[in-house]
Coordinates of C-alpha atoms and ligand atoms in Angstrom, one line a residue:
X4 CA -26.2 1.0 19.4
X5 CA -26.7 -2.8 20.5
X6 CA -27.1 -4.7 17.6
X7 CA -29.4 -7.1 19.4
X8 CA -32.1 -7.5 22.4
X9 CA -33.1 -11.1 22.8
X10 CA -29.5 -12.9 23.7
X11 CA -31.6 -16.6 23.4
X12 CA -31.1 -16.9 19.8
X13 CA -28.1 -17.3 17.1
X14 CA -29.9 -16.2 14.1
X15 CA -28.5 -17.9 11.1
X16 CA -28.0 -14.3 9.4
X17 CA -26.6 -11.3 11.7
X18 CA -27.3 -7.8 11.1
X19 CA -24.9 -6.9 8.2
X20 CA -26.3 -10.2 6.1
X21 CA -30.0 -8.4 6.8
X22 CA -29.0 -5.1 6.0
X23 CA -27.0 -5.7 2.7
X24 CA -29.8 -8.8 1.6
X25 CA -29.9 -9.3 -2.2
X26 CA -33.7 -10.6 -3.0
X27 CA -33.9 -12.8 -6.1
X28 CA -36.9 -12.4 -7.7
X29 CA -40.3 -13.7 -6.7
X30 CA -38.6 -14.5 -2.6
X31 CA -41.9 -13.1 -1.4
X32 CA -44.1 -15.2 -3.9
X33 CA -47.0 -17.1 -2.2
X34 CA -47.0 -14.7 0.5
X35 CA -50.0 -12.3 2.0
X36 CA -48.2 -9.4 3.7
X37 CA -50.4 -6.9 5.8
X38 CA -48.5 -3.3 5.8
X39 CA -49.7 -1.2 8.5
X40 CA -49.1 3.0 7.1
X41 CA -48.8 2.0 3.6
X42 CA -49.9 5.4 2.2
X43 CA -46.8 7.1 2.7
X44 CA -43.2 7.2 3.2
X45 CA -41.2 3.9 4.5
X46 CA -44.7 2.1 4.7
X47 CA -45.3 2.9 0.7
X48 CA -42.3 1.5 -0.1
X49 CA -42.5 -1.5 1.5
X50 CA -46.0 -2.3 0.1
X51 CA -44.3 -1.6 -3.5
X52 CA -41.3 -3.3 -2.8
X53 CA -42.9 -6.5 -1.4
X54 CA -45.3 -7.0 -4.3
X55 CA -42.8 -6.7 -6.5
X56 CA -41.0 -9.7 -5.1
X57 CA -44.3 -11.6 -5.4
X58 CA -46.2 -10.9 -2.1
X59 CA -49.4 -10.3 -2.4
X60 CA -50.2 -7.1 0.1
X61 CA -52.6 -5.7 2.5
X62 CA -52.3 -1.9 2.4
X63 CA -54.0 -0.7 5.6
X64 CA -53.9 3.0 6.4
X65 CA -56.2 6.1 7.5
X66 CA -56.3 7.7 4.3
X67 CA -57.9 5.8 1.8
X68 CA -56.7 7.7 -1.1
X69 CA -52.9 7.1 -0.5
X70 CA -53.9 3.8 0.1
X71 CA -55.4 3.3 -3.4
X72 CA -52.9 5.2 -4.9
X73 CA -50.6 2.6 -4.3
X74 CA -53.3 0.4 -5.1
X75 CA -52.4 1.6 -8.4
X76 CA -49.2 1.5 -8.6
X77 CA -49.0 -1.9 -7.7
X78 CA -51.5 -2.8 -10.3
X79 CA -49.7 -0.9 -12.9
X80 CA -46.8 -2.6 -12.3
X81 CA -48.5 -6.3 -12.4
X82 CA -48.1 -7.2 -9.1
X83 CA -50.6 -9.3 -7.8
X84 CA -53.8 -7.9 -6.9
X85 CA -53.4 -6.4 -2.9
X86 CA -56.4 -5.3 -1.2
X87 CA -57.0 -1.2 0.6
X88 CA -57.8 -1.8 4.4
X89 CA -58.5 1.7 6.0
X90 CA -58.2 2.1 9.5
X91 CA -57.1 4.5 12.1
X92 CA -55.2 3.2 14.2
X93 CA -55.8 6.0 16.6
X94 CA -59.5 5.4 16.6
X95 CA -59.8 1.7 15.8
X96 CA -61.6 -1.3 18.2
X97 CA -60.1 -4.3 19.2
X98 CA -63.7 -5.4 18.0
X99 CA -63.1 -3.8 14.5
X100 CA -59.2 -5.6 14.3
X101 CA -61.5 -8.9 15.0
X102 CA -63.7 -8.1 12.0
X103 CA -60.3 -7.7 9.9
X104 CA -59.3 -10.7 11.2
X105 CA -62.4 -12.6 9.9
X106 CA -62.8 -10.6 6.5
X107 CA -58.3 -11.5 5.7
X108 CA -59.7 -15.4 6.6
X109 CA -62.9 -15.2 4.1
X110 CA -61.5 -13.0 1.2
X111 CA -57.7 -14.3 1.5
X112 CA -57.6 -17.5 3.3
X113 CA -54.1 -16.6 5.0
X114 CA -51.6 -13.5 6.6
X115 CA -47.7 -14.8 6.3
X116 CA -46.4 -11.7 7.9
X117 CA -47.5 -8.0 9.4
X118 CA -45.0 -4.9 9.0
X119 CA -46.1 -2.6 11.8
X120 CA -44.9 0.7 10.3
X121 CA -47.7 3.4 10.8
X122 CA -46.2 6.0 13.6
X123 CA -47.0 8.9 15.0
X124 CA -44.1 11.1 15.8
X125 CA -46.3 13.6 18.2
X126 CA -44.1 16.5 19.8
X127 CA -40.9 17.0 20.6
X128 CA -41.0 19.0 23.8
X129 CA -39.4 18.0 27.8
X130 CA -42.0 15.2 29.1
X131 CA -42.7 18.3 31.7
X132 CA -45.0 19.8 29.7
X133 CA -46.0 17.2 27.4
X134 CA -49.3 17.4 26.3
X135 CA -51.4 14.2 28.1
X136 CA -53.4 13.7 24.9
X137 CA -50.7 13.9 22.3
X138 CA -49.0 11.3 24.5
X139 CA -52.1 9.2 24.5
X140 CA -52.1 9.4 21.2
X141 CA -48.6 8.1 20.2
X142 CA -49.0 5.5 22.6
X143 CA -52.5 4.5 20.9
X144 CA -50.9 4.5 17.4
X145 CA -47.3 3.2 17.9
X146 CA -48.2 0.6 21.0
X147 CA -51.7 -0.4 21.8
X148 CA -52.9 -0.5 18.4
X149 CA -49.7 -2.0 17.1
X150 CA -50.4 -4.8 20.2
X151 CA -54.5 -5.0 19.5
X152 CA -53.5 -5.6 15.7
X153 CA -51.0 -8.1 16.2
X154 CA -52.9 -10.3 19.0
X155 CA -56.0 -9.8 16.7
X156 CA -54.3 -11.6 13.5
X157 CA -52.4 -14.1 15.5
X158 CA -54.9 -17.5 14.6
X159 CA -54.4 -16.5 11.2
X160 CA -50.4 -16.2 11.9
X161 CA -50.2 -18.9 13.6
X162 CA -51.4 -21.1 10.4
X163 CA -48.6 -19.5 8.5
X164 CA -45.7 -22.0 7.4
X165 CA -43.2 -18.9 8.6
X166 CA -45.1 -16.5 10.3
X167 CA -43.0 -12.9 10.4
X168 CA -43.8 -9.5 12.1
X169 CA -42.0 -7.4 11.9
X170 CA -42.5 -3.9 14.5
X171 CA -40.4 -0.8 13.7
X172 CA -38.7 1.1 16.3
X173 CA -35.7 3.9 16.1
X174 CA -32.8 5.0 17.3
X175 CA -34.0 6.7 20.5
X176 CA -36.4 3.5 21.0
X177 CA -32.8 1.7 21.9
X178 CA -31.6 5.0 23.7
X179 CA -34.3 7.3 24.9
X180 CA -33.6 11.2 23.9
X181 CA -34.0 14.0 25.7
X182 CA -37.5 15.6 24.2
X183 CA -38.0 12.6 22.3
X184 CA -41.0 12.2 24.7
X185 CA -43.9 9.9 23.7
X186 CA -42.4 8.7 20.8
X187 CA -38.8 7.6 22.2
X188 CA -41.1 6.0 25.0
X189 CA -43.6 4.5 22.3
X190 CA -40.8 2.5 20.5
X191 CA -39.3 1.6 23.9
X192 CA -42.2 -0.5 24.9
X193 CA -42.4 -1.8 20.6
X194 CA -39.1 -3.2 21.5
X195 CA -39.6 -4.8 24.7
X196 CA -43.2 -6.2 23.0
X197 CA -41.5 -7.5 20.3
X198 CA -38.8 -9.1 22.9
X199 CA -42.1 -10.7 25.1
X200 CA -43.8 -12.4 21.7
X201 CA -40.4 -13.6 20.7
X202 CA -39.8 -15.2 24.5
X203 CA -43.7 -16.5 24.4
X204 CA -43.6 -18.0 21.0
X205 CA -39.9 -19.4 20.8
X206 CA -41.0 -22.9 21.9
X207 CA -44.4 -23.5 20.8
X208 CA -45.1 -22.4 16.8
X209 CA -42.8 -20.9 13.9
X210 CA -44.0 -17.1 14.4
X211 CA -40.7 -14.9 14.4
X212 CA -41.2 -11.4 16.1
X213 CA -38.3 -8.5 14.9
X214 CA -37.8 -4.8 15.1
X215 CA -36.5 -2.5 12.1
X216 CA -35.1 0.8 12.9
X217 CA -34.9 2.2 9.7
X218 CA -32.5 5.3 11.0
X219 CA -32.7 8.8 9.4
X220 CA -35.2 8.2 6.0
X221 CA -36.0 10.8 3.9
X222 CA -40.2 10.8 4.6
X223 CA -42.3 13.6 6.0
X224 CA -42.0 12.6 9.6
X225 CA -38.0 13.3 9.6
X226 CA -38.4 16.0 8.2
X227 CA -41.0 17.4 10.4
X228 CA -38.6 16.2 13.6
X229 CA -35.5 18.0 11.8
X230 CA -36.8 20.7 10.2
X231 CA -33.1 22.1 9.4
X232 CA -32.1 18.9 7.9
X233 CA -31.3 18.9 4.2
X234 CA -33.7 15.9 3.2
X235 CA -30.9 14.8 0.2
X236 CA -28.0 14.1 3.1
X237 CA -31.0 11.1 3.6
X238 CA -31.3 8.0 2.3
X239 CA -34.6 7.1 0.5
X240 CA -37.2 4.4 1.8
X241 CA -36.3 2.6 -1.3
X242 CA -32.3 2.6 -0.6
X243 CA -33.4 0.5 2.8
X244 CA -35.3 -2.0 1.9
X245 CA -32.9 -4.9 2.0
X246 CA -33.7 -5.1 5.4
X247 CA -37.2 -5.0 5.0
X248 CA -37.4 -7.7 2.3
X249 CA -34.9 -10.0 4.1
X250 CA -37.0 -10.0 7.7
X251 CA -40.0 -11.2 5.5
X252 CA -38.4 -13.3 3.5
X253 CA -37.5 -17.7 4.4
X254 CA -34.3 -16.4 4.6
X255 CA -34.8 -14.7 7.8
X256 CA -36.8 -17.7 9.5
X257 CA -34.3 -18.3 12.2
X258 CA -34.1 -14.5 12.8
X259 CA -36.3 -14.0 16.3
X260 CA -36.3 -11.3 18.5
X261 CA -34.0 -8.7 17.2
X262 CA -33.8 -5.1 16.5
X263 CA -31.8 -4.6 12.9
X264 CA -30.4 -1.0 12.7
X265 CA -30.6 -0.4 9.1
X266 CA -28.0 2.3 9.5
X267 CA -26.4 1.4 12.3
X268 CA -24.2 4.3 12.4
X269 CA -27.1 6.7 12.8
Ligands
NAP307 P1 -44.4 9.0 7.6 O1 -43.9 9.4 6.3 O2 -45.0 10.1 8.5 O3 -45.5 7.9 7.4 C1 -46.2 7.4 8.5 C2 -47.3 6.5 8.0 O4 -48.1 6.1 9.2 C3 -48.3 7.2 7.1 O5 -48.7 6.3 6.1 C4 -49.4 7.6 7.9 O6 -50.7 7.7 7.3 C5 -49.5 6.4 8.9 N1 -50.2 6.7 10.1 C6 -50.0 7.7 11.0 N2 -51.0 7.7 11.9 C7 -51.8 6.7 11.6 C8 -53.0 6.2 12.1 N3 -53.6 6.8 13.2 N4 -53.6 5.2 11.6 C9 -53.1 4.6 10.5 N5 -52.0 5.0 9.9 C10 -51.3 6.0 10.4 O7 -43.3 8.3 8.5 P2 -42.1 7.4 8.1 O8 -40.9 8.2 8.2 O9 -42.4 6.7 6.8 O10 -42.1 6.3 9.3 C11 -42.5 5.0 9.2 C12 -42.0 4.3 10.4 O11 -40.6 4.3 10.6 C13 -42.6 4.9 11.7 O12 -43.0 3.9 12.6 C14 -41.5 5.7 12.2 O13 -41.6 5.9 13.6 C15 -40.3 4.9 11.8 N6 -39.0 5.6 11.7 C16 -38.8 6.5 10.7 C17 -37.6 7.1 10.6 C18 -37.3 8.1 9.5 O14 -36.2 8.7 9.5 N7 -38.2 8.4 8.6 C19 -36.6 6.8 11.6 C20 -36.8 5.9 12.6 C21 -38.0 5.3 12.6 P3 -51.1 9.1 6.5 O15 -50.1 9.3 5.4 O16 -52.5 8.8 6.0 O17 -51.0 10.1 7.5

């Protein structure tokens, strides 16, 4: 696996620092961080794990009791207080990401960072017969929406001392797979979007555009593309989140226009 896309840029950290990060304690505080899939597996744990470094979170999602569930948790834990967004991402306006745009201004007054993590693994079958509307539908979820969202939020980005988003990709995102379909091709084009933002930004504002590939994660949607797969030979969400914490983090603000495996030797 390349351990980089965007040759323009010696980030102070390289992959290993990222992956193996050690967060002190409140390295997040001060921060609003808007988690896209924040319901469930990797994104779940990333709301969690971000609050509890200080960050206060936006959990957006399409089911809004996941969403408040961690609401909950987050609560219970005294983080600070986040705030439930529901959206689907399959459905949603660019109209409606405006109006999310304007409510994050009035009812939070600033966005520091966005993880893009909601995905939609859709089928794994040769393109041949791929169904056209699945495919449509990964691309909506893990592309369009993913590049509707981000464009939507920029002015509020843009105002951000450190601005970080952060897009998630995988393994066969960096090398297509046969029967990987939509989805290989859906985090093909999230790493070459996150390569164009990082190119358009580098000279003119502080934003900082990465891509995560978590690798093999114990959540439902590995499990559902390796069915045989004995889910304990996985790591959990919350054994990668070094990564996750680092990219959002100061820490990482010369970091632009990479794609961090988190297990590289997945
Ligand atoms: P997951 O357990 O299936 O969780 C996916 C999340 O995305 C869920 O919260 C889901 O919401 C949300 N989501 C799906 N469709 C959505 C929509 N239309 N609108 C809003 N939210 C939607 O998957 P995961 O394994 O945690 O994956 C997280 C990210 O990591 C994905 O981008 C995935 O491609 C990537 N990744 C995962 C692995 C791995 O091994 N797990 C490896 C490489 C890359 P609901 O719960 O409400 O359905």
């Amino acid at each position: 696996m390349s351990d980089s896309t965007n040759q323009n840029f010696k980030p102070s950290l390289n992959h290993d620092d990222i992956r193996n990060f050690e967060p002190v304690d409140n390295c997040l505080d001060g921060k609003t961080i808007l988690v896209t899939g924040a319901g469930a597996g990797i994104g779940r744990v990333a709301a969690l794990t971000y609050a509890r470094y200080g960050a206060t979170v936006l959990l957006l999602g399409r089911t809004s009791s996941k969403l408040e569930a961690v609401y909950d948790e987050i609560e219970s834990m005294g983080g600070k207080q986040p705030a439930v967004l529901p959206m689907d991402l399959e459905a949603a306006t660019y109209n409606e990401m405006q109006q999310l745009e304007g409510l994050i201004t009035k009812e939070v007054g600033q966005l520091d960072g966005i993880l893009h993590n909601a995905g939609l693994l859709g089928v794994l079958t040769p393109l041949e017969m791929y169904d056209v509307d699945m495919f449509a539908k990964v691309m909506k979820v893990n592309v369009t929406a993913t590049f509707m969202l981000t464009q939507a939020l920029l002015p509020l980005l843009k105002d951000a001392a450190n601005g970080s988003i952060v897009f998630t990709s995988s393994t066969v995102g960096t090398h297509p797979r046969a029967f990987w379909g939509a989805y290989a091709l859906s985090k093909q084009a999230t790493e070459g979007m996150s390569d164009i933002f990082t190119q358009e930004t580098q000279n003119t504002s502080n934003l900082r555009f990465n891509c995560i590939n978590p690798g093999g994660t114990r959540t439902n949607m590995r499990a559902h593309a390796f069915p045989g797969e004995d889910p304990m030979t996985l790591k959990t969400p919350a054994e990668i989140m070094a990564g996750y914490v680092c990219l959002m983090s100061d820490a990482s603000i010369n970091v632009r226009g990479q794609v961090v495996a988190l297990q590289p030797k997945d």
